[in-house]
PDB file of C-alpha atoms in Angstrom:
ATOM      1  CA  SER A 109     -47.822 106.184 108.427  1.00  0.00           C
ATOM      2  CA  ARG A 110     -51.056 106.286 110.391  1.00  0.00           C
ATOM      3  CA  ASP A 111     -53.055 103.384 111.747  1.00  0.00           C
ATOM      4  CA  PRO A 112     -56.658 104.186 110.628  1.00  0.00           C
ATOM      5  CA  ASN A 113     -58.157 102.367 113.643  1.00  0.00           C
ATOM      6  CA  THR A 114     -56.283 104.288 116.342  1.00  0.00           C
ATOM      7  CA  ASP A 115     -55.503 107.547 114.499  1.00  0.00           C
ATOM      8  CA  SER A 116     -51.933 107.459 115.791  1.00  0.00           C
ATOM      9  CA  ILE A 117     -48.482 107.339 114.203  1.00  0.00           C
ATOM     10  CA  ASP A 118     -46.941 103.974 113.473  1.00  0.00           C
ATOM     11  CA  PRO A 119     -43.770 103.874 115.631  1.00  0.00           C
ATOM     12  CA  SER A 120     -41.854 101.992 112.930  1.00  0.00           C
ATOM     13  CA  SER A 121     -42.214 104.971 110.573  1.00  0.00           C
ATOM     14  CA  VAL A 122     -40.729 107.503 113.038  1.00  0.00           C
ATOM     15  CA  ASP A 123     -37.149 108.559 112.406  1.00  0.00           C
ATOM     16  CA  THR A 124     -35.335 107.763 115.645  1.00  0.00           C
ATOM     17  CA  SER A 125     -32.020 109.086 114.450  1.00  0.00           C
ATOM     18  CA  ALA A 126     -33.112 112.641 115.251  1.00  0.00           C
ATOM     19  CA  THR A 127     -31.829 113.810 118.620  1.00  0.00           C
ATOM     20  CA  TRP A 128     -33.820 115.796 121.124  1.00  0.00           C
ATOM     21  CA  ASN A 129     -31.153 116.157 123.786  1.00  0.00           C
ATOM     22  CA  VAL A 130     -30.316 119.832 123.926  1.00  0.00           C
ATOM     23  CA  LEU A 131     -27.673 119.414 126.651  1.00  0.00           C
ATOM     24  CA  ARG A 132     -25.510 117.220 124.447  1.00  0.00           C
ATOM     25  CA  SER A 133     -24.352 120.486 122.973  1.00  0.00           C
ATOM     26  CA  PHE A 134     -23.006 121.471 126.400  1.00  0.00           C
ATOM     27  CA  PRO A 135     -20.955 118.566 127.793  1.00  0.00           C
ATOM     28  CA  LEU A 136     -19.935 118.788 131.464  1.00  0.00           C
ATOM     29  CA  SER A 137     -17.366 115.997 131.607  1.00  0.00           C
ATOM     30  CA  ASP A 138     -14.390 118.351 131.089  1.00  0.00           C
ATOM     31  CA  ALA A 139     -15.650 120.663 133.833  1.00  0.00           C
ATOM     32  CA  VAL A 140     -15.981 117.784 136.324  1.00  0.00           C
ATOM     33  CA  ASN A 141     -12.410 116.636 135.617  1.00  0.00           C
ATOM     34  CA  THR A 142     -11.014 120.071 136.487  1.00  0.00           C
ATOM     35  CA  ARG A 143     -11.948 119.641 140.164  1.00  0.00           C
ATOM     36  CA  GLY A 144      -9.257 118.922 142.669  1.00  0.00           C
ATOM     37  CA  SER A 145      -8.273 115.319 143.347  1.00  0.00           C
ATOM     38  CA  ASN A 146     -10.273 115.250 146.575  1.00  0.00           C
ATOM     39  CA  GLY A 147     -13.352 116.676 144.841  1.00  0.00           C
ATOM     40  CA  GLU A 148     -13.230 119.968 146.757  1.00  0.00           C
ATOM     41  CA  GLY A 149     -12.092 123.260 145.340  1.00  0.00           C
ATOM     42  CA  SER A 150      -8.767 124.635 146.421  1.00  0.00           C
ATOM     43  CA  ASN A 151     -10.046 128.186 146.665  1.00  0.00           C
ATOM     44  CA  ALA A 152     -13.289 130.171 146.877  1.00  0.00           C
ATOM     45  CA  ASN A 153     -13.747 130.337 143.087  1.00  0.00           C
ATOM     46  CA  GLU A 154     -13.703 126.568 142.861  1.00  0.00           C
ATOM     47  CA  ILE A 155     -16.349 126.323 145.612  1.00  0.00           C
ATOM     48  CA  TYR A 156     -18.627 128.608 143.639  1.00  0.00           C
ATOM     49  CA  TYR A 157     -17.754 126.624 140.559  1.00  0.00           C
ATOM     50  CA  ASP A 158     -18.669 123.338 142.303  1.00  0.00           C
ATOM     51  CA  ASP A 159     -21.982 124.767 143.496  1.00  0.00           C
ATOM     52  CA  PHE A 160     -22.669 126.079 140.016  1.00  0.00           C
ATOM     53  CA  LEU A 161     -21.718 122.710 138.500  1.00  0.00           C
ATOM     54  CA  ASP A 162     -24.023 120.865 140.890  1.00  0.00           C
ATOM     55  CA  GLU A 163     -26.869 123.257 140.063  1.00  0.00           C
ATOM     56  CA  VAL A 164     -26.291 122.872 136.305  1.00  0.00           C
ATOM     57  CA  THR A 165     -26.210 119.079 136.704  1.00  0.00           C
ATOM     58  CA  LYS A 166     -29.584 119.189 138.516  1.00  0.00           C
ATOM     59  CA  LYS A 167     -31.008 121.427 135.796  1.00  0.00           C
ATOM     60  CA  GLN A 168     -29.617 119.041 133.188  1.00  0.00           C
ATOM     61  CA  GLU A 169     -31.464 116.131 134.774  1.00  0.00           C
ATOM     62  CA  GLN A 170     -34.671 118.161 134.941  1.00  0.00           C
ATOM     63  CA  LEU A 171     -34.283 119.137 131.314  1.00  0.00           C
ATOM     64  CA  LYS A 172     -33.680 115.510 130.289  1.00  0.00           C
ATOM     65  CA  LYS A 173     -36.934 114.502 132.030  1.00  0.00           C
ATOM     66  CA  LEU A 174     -38.799 117.351 130.368  1.00  0.00           C
ATOM     67  CA  GLU A 175     -37.369 116.500 126.949  1.00  0.00           C
ATOM     68  CA  TYR A 176     -38.338 112.885 127.394  1.00  0.00           C
ATOM     69  CA  SER A 177     -41.897 113.837 128.405  1.00  0.00           C
ATOM     70  CA  ILE A 178     -42.503 116.040 125.312  1.00  0.00           C
ATOM     71  CA  GLU A 179     -40.543 114.012 122.768  1.00  0.00           C
ATOM     72  CA  LYS A 180     -43.468 111.831 121.682  1.00  0.00           C
ATOM     73  CA  SER A 181     -45.869 114.741 121.208  1.00  0.00           C
ATOM     74  CA  ALA A 182     -43.194 116.854 119.478  1.00  0.00           C
ATOM     75  CA  ARG A 183     -42.447 114.029 117.030  1.00  0.00           C
ATOM     76  CA  HIS A 184     -46.173 113.625 116.409  1.00  0.00           C
ATOM     77  CA  LEU A 185     -46.575 117.376 115.727  1.00  0.00           C
ATOM     78  CA  MET A 186     -43.590 117.408 113.383  1.00  0.00           C
ATOM     79  CA  SER A 187     -44.949 114.376 111.535  1.00  0.00           C
ATOM     80  CA  GLU A 188     -48.369 116.010 111.129  1.00  0.00           C
ATOM     81  CA  ALA A 189     -46.815 119.275 109.940  1.00  0.00           C
ATOM     82  CA  TYR A 190     -44.724 117.385 107.394  1.00  0.00           C
ATOM     83  CA  LYS A 191     -47.759 115.476 106.085  1.00  0.00           C
ATOM     84  CA  GLU A 192     -49.768 118.684 105.815  1.00  0.00           C
ATOM     85  CA  ARG A 193     -46.948 120.395 103.910  1.00  0.00           C
ATOM     86  CA  ILE A 194     -46.659 117.481 101.468  1.00  0.00           C
ATOM     87  CA  LYS A 195     -50.437 117.445 100.952  1.00  0.00           C
ATOM     88  CA  TYR A 196     -50.458 121.214 100.339  1.00  0.00           C
ATOM     89  CA  GLU A 197     -47.524 121.104  97.911  1.00  0.00           C
ATOM     90  CA  LYS A 198     -49.064 118.251  95.926  1.00  0.00           C
ATOM     91  CA  GLY A 199     -52.362 120.119  95.654  1.00  0.00           C
ATOM     92  CA  GLU A 200     -50.577 123.294  94.612  1.00  0.00           C
ATOM     93  CA  LYS A 201     -48.604 121.436  91.927  1.00  0.00           C
ATOM     94  CA  ILE A 202     -51.748 119.757  90.594  1.00  0.00           C
ATOM     95  CA  THR A 203     -53.584 123.084  90.437  1.00  0.00           C
ATOM     96  CA  ALA A 204     -50.652 124.763  88.679  1.00  0.00           C
ATOM     97  CA  LYS A 205     -50.393 121.878  86.191  1.00  0.00           C
ATOM     98  CA  GLN A 206     -54.128 122.050  85.429  1.00  0.00           C
ATOM     99  CA  HIS A 207     -53.907 125.815  84.921  1.00  0.00           C
ATOM    100  CA  GLU A 208     -50.891 125.415  82.658  1.00  0.00           C
ATOM    101  CA  THR A 209     -52.667 122.713  80.621  1.00  0.00           C
ATOM    102  CA  LYS A 210     -55.738 124.928  80.185  1.00  0.00           C
ATOM    103  CA  ILE A 211     -53.599 127.843  79.021  1.00  0.00           C
ATOM    104  CA  LEU A 212     -51.878 125.606  76.462  1.00  0.00           C
ATOM    105  CA  GLN A 213     -55.221 124.259  75.225  1.00  0.00           C
ATOM    106  CA  ASP A 214     -56.600 127.794  74.872  1.00  0.00           C
ATOM    107  CA  TYR A 215     -53.440 128.842  73.024  1.00  0.00           C
ATOM    108  CA  HIS A 216     -53.669 125.928  70.574  1.00  0.00           C
ATOM    109  CA  ALA A 217     -57.393 126.597  70.024  1.00  0.00           C
ATOM    110  CA  GLU A 218     -56.630 130.264  69.266  1.00  0.00           C
ATOM    111  CA  LEU A 219     -53.886 129.259  66.839  1.00  0.00           C
ATOM    112  CA  GLN A 220     -56.319 126.917  65.086  1.00  0.00           C
ATOM    113  CA  ARG A 221     -58.941 129.691  64.839  1.00  0.00           C
ATOM    114  CA  GLN A 222     -56.340 132.055  63.370  1.00  0.00           C
ATOM    115  CA  ARG A 223     -55.251 129.424  60.821  1.00  0.00           C
ATOM    116  CA  GLU A 224     -58.860 128.814  59.804  1.00  0.00           C
ATOM    117  CA  ALA A 225     -59.561 132.548  59.513  1.00  0.00           C
ATOM    118  CA  SER A 226     -56.424 133.020  57.440  1.00  0.00           C
ATOM    119  CA  MET A 227     -57.359 130.140  55.168  1.00  0.00           C
ATOM    120  CA  ALA A 228     -60.903 131.535  54.752  1.00  0.00           C
ATOM    121  CA  TRP A 229     -59.502 134.987  53.965  1.00  0.00           C
ATOM    122  CA  GLN A 230     -57.091 133.502  51.444  1.00  0.00           C
ATOM    123  CA  ALA A 231     -59.897 131.490  49.823  1.00  0.00           C
ATOM    124  CA  GLN A 232     -62.062 134.618  49.606  1.00  0.00           C
ATOM    125  CA  LEU A 233     -59.202 136.566  48.010  1.00  0.00           C
ATOM    126  CA  GLU A 234     -58.678 133.808  45.457  1.00  0.00           C
ATOM    127  CA  GLN A 235     -62.405 133.717  44.741  1.00  0.00           C
ATOM    128  CA  ASP A 236     -62.446 137.513  44.381  1.00  0.00           C
ATOM    129  CA  MET A 237     -59.535 137.370  41.925  1.00  0.00           C
ATOM    130  CA  ASP A 238     -61.354 134.765  39.833  1.00  0.00           C
ATOM    131  CA  ALA A 239     -64.693 136.589  40.100  1.00  0.00           C
ATOM    132  CA  VAL A 240     -66.792 137.224  37.016  1.00  0.00           C
ATOM    133  CA  CYS A 241     -69.496 139.849  36.802  1.00  0.00           C
ATOM    134  CA  ASP A 242     -72.937 138.181  36.865  1.00  0.00           C
ATOM    135  CA  VAL A 243     -74.293 140.843  34.487  1.00  0.00           C
ATOM    136  CA  CYS A 244     -71.694 140.912  31.660  1.00  0.00           C
ATOM    137  CA  TYR A 245     -69.795 137.662  32.503  1.00  0.00           C
ATOM    138  CA  ASP A 246     -66.457 139.463  32.260  1.00  0.00           C
ATOM    139  CA  GLY A 247     -63.735 139.248  34.926  1.00  0.00           C
ATOM    140  CA  GLU A 248     -61.864 142.373  33.820  1.00  0.00           C
ATOM    141  CA  VAL A 249     -61.263 144.863  36.665  1.00  0.00           C
ATOM    142  CA  THR A 250     -60.064 148.472  36.424  1.00  0.00           C
ATOM    143  CA  PRO A 251     -59.556 151.074  39.197  1.00  0.00           C
ATOM    144  CA  ASP A 252     -62.825 152.806  38.323  1.00  0.00           C
ATOM    145  CA  ASN A 253     -64.776 149.586  37.568  1.00  0.00           C
ATOM    146  CA  GLN A 254     -64.269 147.122  40.438  1.00  0.00           C
ATOM    147  CA  ILE A 255     -66.235 143.941  40.990  1.00  0.00           C
ATOM    148  CA  ILE A 256     -68.386 144.267  44.108  1.00  0.00           C
ATOM    149  CA  PHE A 257     -69.938 141.378  46.053  1.00  0.00           C
ATOM    150  CA  CYS A 258     -73.301 141.456  47.823  1.00  0.00           C
ATOM    151  CA  ASP A 259     -72.796 140.680  51.507  1.00  0.00           C
ATOM    152  CA  SER A 260     -76.030 138.688  51.621  1.00  0.00           C
ATOM    153  CA  CYS A 261     -76.266 136.617  48.420  1.00  0.00           C
ATOM    154  CA  ASN A 262     -72.639 137.004  47.251  1.00  0.00           C
ATOM    155  CA  VAL A 263     -73.596 138.110  43.723  1.00  0.00           C
ATOM    156  CA  ALA A 264     -70.634 139.680  41.874  1.00  0.00           C
ATOM    157  CA  VAL A 265     -71.215 142.768  39.701  1.00  0.00           C
ATOM    158  CA  HIS A 266     -69.116 145.487  38.054  1.00  0.00           C
ATOM    159  CA  GLN A 267     -69.695 148.997  39.335  1.00  0.00           C
ATOM    160  CA  LYS A 268     -70.690 150.232  35.865  1.00  0.00           C
ATOM    161  CA  CYS A 269     -72.860 147.195  35.073  1.00  0.00           C
ATOM    162  CA  TYR A 270     -74.925 147.715  38.237  1.00  0.00           C
ATOM    163  CA  GLY A 271     -74.863 151.523  38.381  1.00  0.00           C
ATOM    164  CA  ILE A 272     -72.670 151.976  41.461  1.00  0.00           C
ATOM    165  CA  ASP A 273     -70.710 155.247  41.380  1.00  0.00           C
ATOM    166  CA  ARG A 274     -68.191 154.416  44.125  1.00  0.00           C
ATOM    167  CA  VAL A 275     -67.240 151.364  46.158  1.00  0.00           C
ATOM    168  CA  PRO A 276     -69.167 151.418  49.457  1.00  0.00           C
ATOM    169  CA  SER A 277     -67.024 151.644  52.605  1.00  0.00           C
ATOM    170  CA  GLY A 278     -69.237 149.289  54.656  1.00  0.00           C
ATOM    171  CA  ASN A 279     -71.464 146.404  53.707  1.00  0.00           C
ATOM    172  CA  TYR A 280     -72.988 146.294  50.239  1.00  0.00           C
ATOM    173  CA  PHE A 281     -76.309 144.686  49.400  1.00  0.00           C
ATOM    174  CA  CYS A 282     -77.659 144.206  45.860  1.00  0.00           C
ATOM    175  CA  HIS A 283     -81.102 145.576  44.805  1.00  0.00           C
ATOM    176  CA  PRO A 284     -83.061 142.312  45.376  1.00  0.00           C
ATOM    177  CA  CYS A 285     -81.510 141.796  48.882  1.00  0.00           C
ATOM    178  CA  THR A 286     -82.330 145.405  49.774  1.00  0.00           C
ATOM    179  CA  TYR A 287     -85.891 145.018  48.402  1.00  0.00           C
ATOM    180  CA  PHE A 288     -86.524 141.801  50.343  1.00  0.00           C
ATOM    181  CA  GLU A 289     -84.824 143.373  53.401  1.00  0.00           C
ATOM    182  CA  LYS A 290     -82.109 140.748  53.663  1.00  0.00           C
ATOM    183  CA  ASP A 291     -79.786 143.597  54.561  1.00  0.00           C
ATOM    184  CA  ARG A 292     -81.556 143.816  57.939  1.00  0.00           C
ATOM    185  CA  GLU A 293     -80.957 140.179  58.912  1.00  0.00           C
TER     186      GLU A 293
END
């Protein structure tokens, strides 16, 4: 965690179990023990080997110093990268959850609209089946004498009672609604 006053990482929150020593993967103790008892090589290959071993040991010490010098900044960078990743993932999850919630709300609203439209259609069908002609007050319907409803005032009339030869394919408006131009509204 960060100290807000110094903008630095709290040392107690740093995982110290992580190792930064690269050379631990390449131990030299076995190679040192293979030298002769007097420390000098018994032939030319061992001399080259001793020189090589001394050079590697020097490089190992240099590498240890370098690792130690960058360890603090490397840990800080890793900590910052981890915090940024967590922040990004949380934001991404929140955005996805909000999007998912909106989709579900839209879906439920559409289902409700469809239910209401279906119920309105069913109610209209039931009303149409119970319809009575406003001219003759009869509800009898035949294929050539249907009851037609005005789309403006909803008056119900038989085709023959109102002088309509065929059922209109589009909207139908009665004579008063046509006269008062309610068909244009």
